[in-house]
């Protein structure tokens, strides 16, 4: 693969991450503090939206596996067709409707549409890795390019959204020193800007949505112009497509796939909890209200620059060994929760970025190895790649949706009140648990399961040689 092809492929995945990052970091606080819906309803929106995206994954895998080859490929038409609808649904997801009673239904509808449409983009796009080259090193290199660009997309999304909408979450009333002014009136001062301001929160969020929608369109155009999809470079002429239901049953029985999926669904849930609650934690629990956008940027810059490091590390020491880097965020996140300090917060943000980069790169680098292992055990079947990718995304989305739904419901239970400067002690404790203890437990469980993952660097080489003999 040429560097240009790998770069164009990587750029194609960035827009999904730009939009997804903005939603992950800011949608919960937007629903609570700008749209003024209750934490319970916010938890419903987040969970049902993620669940709708997860349910779409196997459906997308089914229809894509039935697709016929066209002049532009079998997967590329799906990517192109869903892009304009994804842009529209994303734009209206951040629109503040003039009515109040139906806002929950509004956000639920467009968030579900956005999640479902991004699935129709992500499943064929991620499966495209298997149709770029038959060489494992080429695929690993393309995956590293892709993850670098996707983390950069996550950075761009969070930075754009954070810089544009920061003023919607900062009020001069909330910068008063609590030790000087601790009256109830200070506690109940709204944090939202004056709606009469021409740059009110509605206009600010619509500007951010428009900018990110433009990035989405640009990335898809680059992907289409720069990447050539190959018509199943692995299959023999005599091979027949595996029926979707049979293929799904076989993947659920495939040991390496089950262990990989179980491990990373726990780890990805931990990362989603960090993302979804980080801005709330900085705003309400750590006294870092005026720094959250810079802390988010620090996390993501660290993640971007460390992806090439992790790619070199896993090539030299192996992919299972590289997974240990995911655990680095645990002690530092616990320190931030127990000792909320500005300098420590930036250091924690940097280390968290290193861990997040490893957690993003490794599953997508290991999944092609699992697909190759499955092909070796089922040598005369084809068309199972989309089944692996769609079901993997299904499980990770469902686990993330459950985690975010439970976290928002926890805030409702402990008495979170939107639009006030200081939350109750119970809410602050809940945010600390959601940032520190819960992700730490999930990451440790995920890494423990990964110890039993059977594909080693030696077995990868043996699989490669065996597949070359078959071809």
Coordinates of C-alpha atoms in Angstrom, one line a residue:
X1 CA 0.0 0.0 0.0
X2 CA 1.2 3.5 -0.8
X3 CA 1.5 6.1 1.9
X4 CA -1.1 8.2 0.0
X5 CA -3.6 5.3 0.0
X6 CA -3.1 4.7 3.8
X7 CA -3.4 8.4 4.5
X8 CA -6.6 8.8 2.5
X9 CA -8.0 5.7 4.2
X10 CA -7.1 7.2 7.6
X11 CA -8.7 10.6 6.8
X12 CA -11.9 8.9 5.9
X13 CA -12.4 7.7 9.4
X14 CA -11.6 11.0 11.1
X15 CA -15.0 12.7 10.6
X16 CA -16.9 10.0 12.5
X17 CA -14.5 10.5 15.4
X18 CA -14.8 14.3 15.2
X19 CA -18.6 14.2 15.6
X20 CA -18.5 11.3 18.1
X21 CA -15.9 13.1 20.2
X22 CA -17.9 16.3 20.4
X23 CA -21.0 14.2 21.4
X24 CA -19.0 12.1 24.0
X25 CA -17.5 15.0 25.8
X26 CA -20.3 17.6 25.6
X27 CA -23.7 16.0 24.9
X28 CA -24.4 15.1 28.5
X29 CA -23.6 18.6 29.8
X30 CA -25.5 20.1 26.9
X31 CA -28.6 18.1 27.7
X32 CA -28.4 18.9 31.4
X33 CA -27.3 22.6 31.4
X34 CA -28.4 24.0 28.1
X35 CA -31.5 22.0 27.1
X36 CA -32.5 21.8 30.7
X37 CA -33.8 18.2 30.6
X38 CA -33.6 16.1 33.8
X39 CA -30.7 13.7 34.4
X40 CA -33.1 10.8 34.2
X41 CA -34.3 11.9 30.7
X42 CA -30.7 12.6 29.7
X43 CA -29.8 9.0 30.7
X44 CA -32.6 7.7 28.6
X45 CA -31.4 9.7 25.6
X46 CA -27.8 8.5 26.0
X47 CA -28.7 4.9 26.6
X48 CA -31.4 4.5 24.0
X49 CA -29.3 6.4 21.4
X50 CA -26.3 4.1 22.0
X51 CA -28.5 1.0 22.0
X52 CA -30.1 2.0 18.7
X53 CA -26.6 2.4 17.2
X54 CA -25.7 -1.0 18.6
X55 CA -28.8 -2.7 17.3
X56 CA -28.0 -1.3 13.8
X57 CA -24.6 -3.0 13.8
X58 CA -25.7 -6.6 13.1
X59 CA -28.5 -5.3 10.8
X60 CA -25.8 -3.3 8.8
X61 CA -23.6 -6.3 8.8
X62 CA -26.4 -8.5 7.4
X63 CA -27.3 -6.1 4.5
X64 CA -23.6 -5.3 3.7
X65 CA -22.7 -9.0 3.6
X66 CA -25.5 -9.4 1.0
X67 CA -24.3 -6.4 -1.1
X68 CA -23.1 -7.1 -4.6
X69 CA -19.9 -5.7 -6.1
X70 CA -20.2 -2.4 -7.9
X71 CA -17.8 -0.2 -9.9
X72 CA -16.7 1.6 -6.7
X73 CA -16.7 -1.6 -4.5
X74 CA -19.0 -3.4 -2.2
X75 CA -18.5 -1.3 1.0
X76 CA -17.8 2.2 -0.4
X77 CA -21.4 2.8 -1.7
X78 CA -22.7 2.4 1.9
X79 CA -20.2 5.0 3.2
X80 CA -21.2 7.5 0.5
X81 CA -24.9 7.0 0.8
X82 CA -25.3 7.5 4.6
X83 CA -23.0 10.6 4.8
X84 CA -25.5 13.4 3.9
X85 CA -28.1 11.9 6.2
X86 CA -25.6 11.6 9.1
X87 CA -24.6 15.3 8.6
X88 CA -28.3 16.4 8.9
X89 CA -29.0 14.3 11.9
X90 CA -25.9 15.6 13.7
X91 CA -26.8 19.2 13.0
X92 CA -30.3 18.9 14.5
X93 CA -29.0 16.9 17.5
X94 CA -27.5 20.2 18.8
X95 CA -30.5 22.4 17.9
X96 CA -32.5 23.9 20.7
X97 CA -36.2 23.6 19.7
X98 CA -38.5 26.5 20.7
X99 CA -40.9 24.1 22.5
X100 CA -40.1 22.7 25.9
X101 CA -42.4 19.7 26.5
X102 CA -41.2 17.7 23.5
X103 CA -37.4 18.3 23.9
X104 CA -36.7 14.8 25.2
X105 CA -38.4 13.3 22.1
X106 CA -36.5 15.7 19.8
X107 CA -33.1 14.8 21.2
X108 CA -33.9 11.1 21.4
X109 CA -35.0 11.0 17.8
X110 CA -32.0 12.8 16.3
X111 CA -29.4 11.1 18.6
X112 CA -30.8 7.7 17.7
X113 CA -30.7 8.6 14.0
X114 CA -27.1 9.9 14.3
X115 CA -26.0 6.7 16.1
X116 CA -27.7 4.4 13.6
X117 CA -26.3 6.3 10.6
X118 CA -22.7 6.5 12.0
X119 CA -23.0 2.7 12.3
X120 CA -23.9 2.4 8.6
X121 CA -20.7 4.4 8.0
X122 CA -18.4 2.7 10.5
X123 CA -19.1 -1.0 9.8
X124 CA -18.2 -0.9 6.1
X125 CA -15.4 1.6 6.7
X126 CA -13.7 -0.5 9.4
X127 CA -14.2 -3.8 7.4
X128 CA -12.5 -2.1 4.5
X129 CA -9.2 -2.8 6.3
X130 CA -9.5 -6.4 5.2
X131 CA -9.9 -5.4 1.5
X132 CA -6.9 -3.1 1.2
X133 CA -4.2 -5.7 1.2
X134 CA -3.5 -9.4 2.0
X135 CA -0.3 -8.5 3.9
X136 CA -0.5 -8.4 7.7
X137 CA 2.1 -5.6 7.9
X138 CA 0.3 -3.5 5.4
X139 CA -3.0 -3.9 7.3
X140 CA -1.3 -3.1 10.6
X141 CA 0.3 -0.1 9.1
X142 CA -3.0 1.1 7.6
X143 CA -4.7 0.5 11.0
X144 CA -2.0 2.6 12.7
X145 CA -2.5 5.4 10.2
X146 CA -6.2 5.2 10.7
X147 CA -6.0 5.2 14.5
X148 CA -3.6 8.2 14.4
X149 CA -6.0 10.1 12.2
X150 CA -9.1 9.0 14.2
X151 CA -7.5 10.1 17.5
X152 CA -6.6 13.4 15.7
X153 CA -10.2 13.6 14.7
X154 CA -11.3 13.0 18.3
X155 CA -8.9 15.9 19.2
X156 CA -10.3 18.2 16.5
X157 CA -13.9 17.4 17.5
X158 CA -13.3 18.0 21.2
X159 CA -11.1 21.1 20.6
X160 CA -13.5 22.7 18.1
X161 CA -16.5 22.0 20.2
X162 CA -14.7 23.0 23.5
X163 CA -13.4 26.3 22.2
X164 CA -16.6 27.3 20.5
X165 CA -19.1 26.3 23.3
X166 CA -16.9 27.0 26.3
X167 CA -18.6 30.4 26.9
X168 CA -22.0 28.6 27.2
X169 CA -20.8 26.9 30.4
X170 CA -18.9 29.7 32.1
X171 CA -20.6 32.4 34.1
X172 CA -18.9 35.2 36.0
X173 CA -21.1 34.4 38.9
X174 CA -19.5 30.9 39.2
X175 CA -16.0 32.2 39.4
X176 CA -16.7 33.8 42.8
X177 CA -14.5 32.2 45.6
X178 CA -16.8 29.9 47.5
X179 CA -15.0 30.7 50.7
X180 CA -16.0 34.3 50.3
X181 CA -19.5 33.9 49.1
X182 CA -21.3 30.7 50.3
X183 CA -24.9 31.9 50.3
X184 CA -27.7 29.9 48.8
X185 CA -28.2 32.5 46.1
X186 CA -24.7 31.9 44.9
X187 CA -25.4 28.2 44.8
X188 CA -28.5 28.7 42.7
X189 CA -27.0 31.2 40.2
X190 CA -27.5 29.7 36.7
X191 CA -24.4 29.0 34.7
X192 CA -25.9 29.6 31.3
X193 CA -25.4 32.9 29.5
X194 CA -28.2 35.4 29.1
X195 CA -30.5 34.3 26.3
X196 CA -30.7 37.9 25.1
X197 CA -27.0 37.8 24.2
X198 CA -26.7 37.5 20.4
X199 CA -24.0 34.8 21.0
X200 CA -26.4 32.8 23.2
X201 CA -25.9 29.1 23.7
X202 CA -28.2 28.1 20.8
X203 CA -26.2 30.1 18.3
X204 CA -22.9 28.9 19.7
X205 CA -23.8 25.2 19.5
X206 CA -25.2 25.6 16.0
X207 CA -22.0 27.2 14.8
X208 CA -20.0 24.2 16.3
X209 CA -22.4 21.7 14.6
X210 CA -22.0 23.4 11.3
X211 CA -18.2 23.4 11.4
X212 CA -18.1 19.7 12.3
X213 CA -20.6 18.8 9.6
X214 CA -18.2 20.5 7.1
X215 CA -15.3 18.3 8.3
X216 CA -17.5 15.2 7.9
X217 CA -18.2 16.0 4.2
X218 CA -14.5 16.7 3.5
X219 CA -13.2 13.5 5.0
X220 CA -15.7 11.3 3.1
X221 CA -14.7 12.9 -0.2
X222 CA -11.0 12.3 0.5
X223 CA -11.8 8.6 1.3
X224 CA -13.7 8.1 -1.9
X225 CA -11.1 9.7 -4.1
X226 CA -8.0 8.2 -2.5
X227 CA -8.9 4.5 -1.6
X228 CA -9.4 1.6 -4.0
X229 CA -11.4 -1.3 -2.6
X230 CA -10.3 -4.8 -3.7
X231 CA -12.9 -7.5 -4.3
X232 CA -12.1 -10.0 -1.5
X233 CA -8.4 -10.6 -2.1
X234 CA -8.4 -13.6 0.2
X235 CA -11.2 -15.8 -1.3
X236 CA -10.7 -18.6 -3.7
X237 CA -12.9 -18.8 -6.8
X238 CA -14.7 -21.9 -5.4
X239 CA -15.4 -20.2 -2.0
X240 CA -19.0 -19.5 -1.1
X241 CA -20.4 -16.7 1.1
X242 CA -21.2 -17.7 4.7
X243 CA -24.9 -17.0 5.5
X244 CA -25.1 -14.2 8.0
X245 CA -26.9 -16.1 10.8
X246 CA -24.5 -19.1 10.4
X247 CA -21.5 -16.7 10.3
X248 CA -22.8 -14.9 13.5
X249 CA -23.1 -18.2 15.3
X250 CA -19.6 -19.3 14.3
X251 CA -18.1 -15.9 15.4
X252 CA -19.8 -16.2 18.8
X253 CA -18.1 -19.6 19.2
X254 CA -14.7 -18.5 18.1
X255 CA -12.6 -18.4 21.2
X256 CA -10.1 -15.6 20.3
X257 CA -12.9 -13.3 19.2
X258 CA -15.0 -13.9 22.4
X259 CA -12.0 -13.1 24.6
X260 CA -11.0 -10.0 22.6
X261 CA -14.5 -8.6 22.6
X262 CA -15.2 -9.3 26.3
X263 CA -11.9 -7.6 27.2
X264 CA -12.3 -4.5 25.1
X265 CA -16.0 -3.9 25.8
X266 CA -15.1 -3.5 29.4
X267 CA -12.1 -1.2 28.6
X268 CA -14.1 0.9 26.1
X269 CA -16.9 1.3 28.6
X270 CA -14.3 2.7 31.1
X271 CA -13.0 5.1 28.4
X272 CA -16.6 6.2 27.6
X273 CA -17.3 6.9 31.3
X274 CA -14.2 9.0 31.4
X275 CA -15.2 10.9 28.3
X276 CA -18.8 11.3 29.2
X277 CA -18.2 12.6 32.7
X278 CA -14.9 14.4 32.5
X279 CA -16.3 17.8 31.7
X280 CA -18.9 17.5 34.4
X281 CA -16.2 16.4 36.9
X282 CA -14.0 19.4 36.0
X283 CA -16.9 21.8 36.2
X284 CA -18.6 20.6 39.4
X285 CA -16.2 18.4 41.4
X286 CA -12.6 19.5 40.8
X287 CA -13.0 23.3 40.7
X288 CA -11.5 23.4 37.1
X289 CA -14.5 25.0 35.4
X290 CA -12.3 27.4 33.4
X291 CA -9.8 24.7 32.3
X292 CA -11.9 21.8 31.1
X293 CA -11.5 22.5 27.4
X294 CA -7.7 22.8 27.7
X295 CA -7.6 19.5 29.7
X296 CA -9.6 17.8 27.1
X297 CA -7.2 19.1 24.4
X298 CA -4.2 17.9 26.5
X299 CA -5.7 14.4 26.7
X300 CA -6.2 14.2 23.0
X301 CA -2.9 15.7 21.9
X302 CA -1.2 13.2 24.1
X303 CA -3.2 10.4 22.4
X304 CA -2.4 11.6 18.9
X305 CA 1.4 11.8 19.4
X306 CA 1.5 8.5 21.2
X307 CA -0.2 6.3 18.6
X308 CA 3.0 5.9 16.5
X309 CA 4.8 5.0 19.7
X310 CA 2.3 2.3 20.5
X311 CA 2.5 1.0 16.9
X312 CA 6.3 0.6 17.2
X313 CA 5.9 -0.9 20.7
X314 CA 3.5 -3.6 19.6
X315 CA 5.6 -4.5 16.6
X316 CA 8.6 -5.0 18.9
X317 CA 7.1 -6.5 22.0
X318 CA 3.7 -7.8 20.9
X319 CA 0.1 -6.7 21.1
X320 CA -0.7 -8.3 24.4
X321 CA 2.3 -6.7 26.0
X322 CA 1.2 -3.3 24.7
X323 CA -2.2 -3.7 26.4
X324 CA -0.5 -3.1 29.8
X325 CA -0.2 0.6 28.8
X326 CA -4.0 0.9 29.2
X327 CA -3.6 0.6 32.9
X328 CA -1.4 3.6 33.3
X329 CA -4.4 6.0 33.7
X330 CA -5.7 4.2 36.8
X331 CA -3.3 5.5 39.5
X332 CA -3.3 9.0 38.1
X333 CA -7.1 9.3 37.8
X334 CA -7.4 8.1 41.4
X335 CA -4.9 10.8 42.4
X336 CA -6.9 13.5 40.6
X337 CA -10.0 12.5 42.4
X338 CA -8.4 12.5 45.8
X339 CA -6.1 15.5 45.2
X340 CA -7.8 18.0 42.8
X341 CA -4.9 20.1 41.7
X342 CA -4.4 22.1 38.5
X343 CA -0.9 20.9 37.7
X344 CA -1.8 17.3 38.7
X345 CA -4.9 17.6 36.4
X346 CA -2.7 18.4 33.4
X347 CA -0.3 15.5 34.2
X348 CA -3.3 13.1 34.6
X349 CA -4.6 14.4 31.3
X350 CA -1.3 13.6 29.5
X351 CA -1.0 10.1 31.0
X352 CA -4.7 9.4 30.2
X353 CA -4.0 10.3 26.6
X354 CA -1.3 7.7 26.4
X355 CA -3.6 5.0 27.8
X356 CA -6.5 6.0 25.6
X357 CA -4.3 5.8 22.5
X358 CA -3.4 2.2 23.4
X359 CA -7.1 1.3 24.1
X360 CA -8.1 2.7 20.7
X361 CA -5.3 1.2 18.6
X362 CA -5.1 -2.3 20.0
X363 CA -8.6 -3.8 19.4
X364 CA -8.6 -2.7 15.7
X365 CA -5.1 -4.0 15.3
X366 CA -5.9 -7.3 16.9
X367 CA -9.3 -7.9 15.1
X368 CA -7.7 -8.6 11.7
X369 CA -5.6 -11.3 13.4
X370 CA -8.8 -12.9 14.7
X371 CA -10.4 -12.7 11.3
X372 CA -7.3 -14.4 9.7
X373 CA -7.4 -17.1 12.5
X374 CA -11.1 -17.7 11.7
X375 CA -10.4 -17.9 7.9
X376 CA -7.8 -20.6 8.6
X377 CA -10.3 -22.7 10.5
X378 CA -13.0 -22.1 7.9
X379 CA -11.0 -22.0 4.7
X380 CA -13.8 -22.2 2.1
X381 CA -16.1 -19.5 3.3
X382 CA -16.0 -15.8 2.5
X383 CA -17.9 -12.6 3.4
X384 CA -17.5 -13.0 7.2
X385 CA -15.4 -9.9 7.7
X386 CA -18.4 -7.5 8.1
X387 CA -19.9 -10.0 10.6
X388 CA -16.9 -9.7 12.8
X389 CA -16.6 -6.0 12.6
X390 CA -20.4 -5.3 13.0
X391 CA -20.8 -7.6 16.0
X392 CA -17.7 -6.2 17.7
X393 CA -19.0 -2.6 17.4
X394 CA -22.4 -3.8 18.6
X395 CA -21.0 -5.2 21.9
X396 CA -18.8 -2.1 22.6
X397 CA -21.7 0.3 21.8
X398 CA -24.1 -1.6 24.0
X399 CA -21.7 -1.7 26.9
X400 CA -20.9 2.0 26.5
X401 CA -24.6 2.9 26.3
X402 CA -25.3 0.9 29.5
X403 CA -22.4 2.6 31.3
X404 CA -23.4 6.1 30.2
X405 CA -27.1 5.5 31.0
X406 CA -26.2 4.2 34.5
X407 CA -23.9 7.2 35.1
X408 CA -26.6 9.7 34.2
X409 CA -29.2 7.9 36.2
X410 CA -26.8 8.0 39.2
X411 CA -26.6 11.7 38.9
X412 CA -30.4 11.9 38.9
X413 CA -30.6 9.7 42.0
X414 CA -28.0 11.8 43.9
X415 CA -29.8 15.1 43.1
X416 CA -28.0 16.7 40.2
X417 CA -29.5 20.2 39.4
X418 CA -28.9 21.7 36.0
X419 CA -27.9 25.3 35.8
X420 CA -26.4 25.9 39.3
X421 CA -22.9 26.7 40.2
X422 CA -22.2 24.2 42.9
X423 CA -23.7 20.7 43.2
X424 CA -24.4 18.7 46.4
X425 CA -21.8 16.6 48.0
X426 CA -23.6 13.4 46.9
X427 CA -23.3 14.5 43.2
X428 CA -19.6 15.4 43.6
X429 CA -19.0 11.9 45.2
X430 CA -20.8 10.3 42.3
X431 CA -18.7 12.1 39.7
X432 CA -15.5 11.1 41.6
X433 CA -16.6 7.4 41.5
X434 CA -17.5 7.7 37.8
X435 CA -14.0 9.2 37.0
X436 CA -11.9 7.1 39.3
X437 CA -13.1 3.9 40.9
X438 CA -15.5 2.5 38.3
X439 CA -13.2 2.9 35.2
X440 CA -10.3 1.4 37.2
X441 CA -12.3 -1.7 38.0
X442 CA -13.5 -2.1 34.4
X443 CA -10.0 -1.7 33.0
X444 CA -8.5 -4.3 35.4
X445 CA -11.2 -6.8 34.6
X446 CA -10.7 -6.3 30.9
X447 CA -6.9 -6.8 31.1
X448 CA -7.4 -9.9 33.2
X449 CA -9.6 -11.4 30.4
X450 CA -7.0 -10.4 27.8
X451 CA -4.4 -12.6 29.6
X452 CA -6.3 -15.6 28.1
X453 CA -6.3 -14.2 24.5
X454 CA -4.6 -17.1 22.6
X455 CA -3.2 -15.3 19.5
X456 CA 0.5 -14.6 20.0
X457 CA 3.1 -13.0 17.7
X458 CA 4.3 -16.5 16.8
X459 CA 0.9 -17.9 16.0
X460 CA 0.3 -14.8 13.8
X461 CA 3.3 -15.7 11.7
X462 CA 2.1 -19.3 11.4
X463 CA -1.4 -18.2 10.3
X464 CA 0.1 -15.9 7.7
X465 CA 2.2 -18.7 6.2
X466 CA -0.8 -21.1 6.2
X467 CA -3.0 -18.5 4.5
X468 CA -0.4 -17.9 1.9
X469 CA -0.2 -21.6 1.2
X470 CA -4.0 -21.7 0.8
X471 CA -4.0 -18.8 -1.6

